[in-house]
Coordinates of C-alpha atoms in Angstrom, one line a residue:
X1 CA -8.2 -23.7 54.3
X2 CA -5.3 -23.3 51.7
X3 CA -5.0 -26.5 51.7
X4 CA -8.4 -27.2 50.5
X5 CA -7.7 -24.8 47.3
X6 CA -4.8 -26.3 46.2
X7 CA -6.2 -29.7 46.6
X8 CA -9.0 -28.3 44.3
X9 CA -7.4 -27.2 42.3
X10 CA -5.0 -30.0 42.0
X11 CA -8.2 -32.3 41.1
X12 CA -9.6 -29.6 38.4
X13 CA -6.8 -30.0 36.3
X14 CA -6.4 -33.3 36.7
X15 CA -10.4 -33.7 35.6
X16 CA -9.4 -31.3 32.5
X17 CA -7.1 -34.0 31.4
X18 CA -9.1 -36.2 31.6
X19 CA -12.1 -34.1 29.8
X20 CA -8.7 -33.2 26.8
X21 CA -8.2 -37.1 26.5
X22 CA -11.6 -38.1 26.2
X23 CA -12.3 -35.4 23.7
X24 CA -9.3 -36.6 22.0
X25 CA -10.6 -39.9 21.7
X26 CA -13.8 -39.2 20.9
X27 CA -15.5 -36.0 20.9
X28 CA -18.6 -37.3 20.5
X29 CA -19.1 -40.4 22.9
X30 CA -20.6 -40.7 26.3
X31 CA -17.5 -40.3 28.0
X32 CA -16.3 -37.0 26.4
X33 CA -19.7 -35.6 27.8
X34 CA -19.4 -37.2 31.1
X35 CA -15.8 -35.8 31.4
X36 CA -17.2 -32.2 30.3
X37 CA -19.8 -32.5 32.9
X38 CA -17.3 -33.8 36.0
X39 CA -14.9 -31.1 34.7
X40 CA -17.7 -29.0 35.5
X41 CA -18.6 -30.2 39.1
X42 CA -15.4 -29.7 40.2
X43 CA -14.4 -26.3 38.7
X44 CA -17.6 -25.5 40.5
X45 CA -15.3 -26.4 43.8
X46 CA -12.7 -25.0 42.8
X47 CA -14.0 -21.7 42.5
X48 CA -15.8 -22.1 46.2
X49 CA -12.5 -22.5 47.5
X50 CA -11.4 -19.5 45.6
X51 CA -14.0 -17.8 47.0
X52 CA -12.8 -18.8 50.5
X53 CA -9.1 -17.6 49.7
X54 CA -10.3 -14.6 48.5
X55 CA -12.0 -13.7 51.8
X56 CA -9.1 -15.4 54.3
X57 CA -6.1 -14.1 52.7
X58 CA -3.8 -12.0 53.9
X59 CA -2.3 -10.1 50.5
X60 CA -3.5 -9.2 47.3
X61 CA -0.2 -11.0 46.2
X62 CA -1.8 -14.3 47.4
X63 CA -5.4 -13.9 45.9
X64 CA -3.9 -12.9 42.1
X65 CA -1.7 -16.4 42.3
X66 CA -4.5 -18.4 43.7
X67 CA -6.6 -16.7 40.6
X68 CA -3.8 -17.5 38.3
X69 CA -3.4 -21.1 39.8
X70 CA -7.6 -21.2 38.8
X71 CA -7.3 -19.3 35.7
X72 CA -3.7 -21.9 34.7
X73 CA -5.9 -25.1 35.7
X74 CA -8.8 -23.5 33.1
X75 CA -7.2 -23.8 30.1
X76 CA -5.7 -26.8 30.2
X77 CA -8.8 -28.6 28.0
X78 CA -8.1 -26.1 25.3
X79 CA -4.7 -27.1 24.4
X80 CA -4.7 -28.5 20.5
X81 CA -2.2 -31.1 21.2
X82 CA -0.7 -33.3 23.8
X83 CA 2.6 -31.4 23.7
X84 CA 0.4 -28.0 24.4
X85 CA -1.3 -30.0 26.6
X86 CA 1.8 -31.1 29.0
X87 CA 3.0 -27.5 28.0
X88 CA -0.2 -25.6 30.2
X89 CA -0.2 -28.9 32.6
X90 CA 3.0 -27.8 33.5
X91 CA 2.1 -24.1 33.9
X92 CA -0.4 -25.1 35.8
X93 CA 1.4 -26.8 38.3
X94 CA 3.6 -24.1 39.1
X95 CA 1.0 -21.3 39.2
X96 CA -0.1 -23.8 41.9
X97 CA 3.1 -24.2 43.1
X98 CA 3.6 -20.2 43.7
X99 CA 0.2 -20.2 45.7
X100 CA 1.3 -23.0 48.0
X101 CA 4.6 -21.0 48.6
X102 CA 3.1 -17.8 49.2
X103 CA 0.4 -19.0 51.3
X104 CA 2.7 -21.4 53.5
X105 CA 4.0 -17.9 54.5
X106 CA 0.4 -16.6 55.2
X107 CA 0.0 -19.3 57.6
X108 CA 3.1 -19.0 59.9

């Protein structure tokens, strides 16, 4: 179940970059809308399996970083340039990276 999350997760932020580049590109074009849209979809299922964490967990302490692994992933579209970008990818990735070492402890 954890491992559905962060695989979640994992796929919203990489949709956000995508939804940063295309907007990048061209804000207006079909693609920057279709981007916005799948970003969409799958923060949708990303916040189902926060949903499930938040009801399976163990620990406050493991619901707050799978939140902040969410909430990291969220903001990645607002960066203004590609080093911001890269800057709150990487955040990202270890908010996500605290989760999976908190919950592989959950799970033992």
């Amino acid at each position: 179940m954890y491992s559905d999350f962060a695989g979640a997760v994992t796929e919203y932020r990489r949709s956000q970059y995508d939804r940063w580049h295309r907007r990048n590109e061209d804000p207006d074009s079909a693609a920057a809308g279709e981007a916005r849209q799948e970003s969409y979809r799958i923060k949708g299922v990303a916040q189902h399996e926060l949903f499930r964490v938040r009801l399976i967990a163990s620990s406050p302490e493991l619901v707050d970083a799978a939140r902040n692994a969410f909430d990291t992933a969220a903001r990645l579209h607002d960066a203004s340039t590609k080093h911001e970008l890269r800057d709150h990818g990487d955040d990202a990735k270890e908010a996500l990276h605290r989760f999976i070492g908190l919950a592989s402890r959950d799970v033992q």
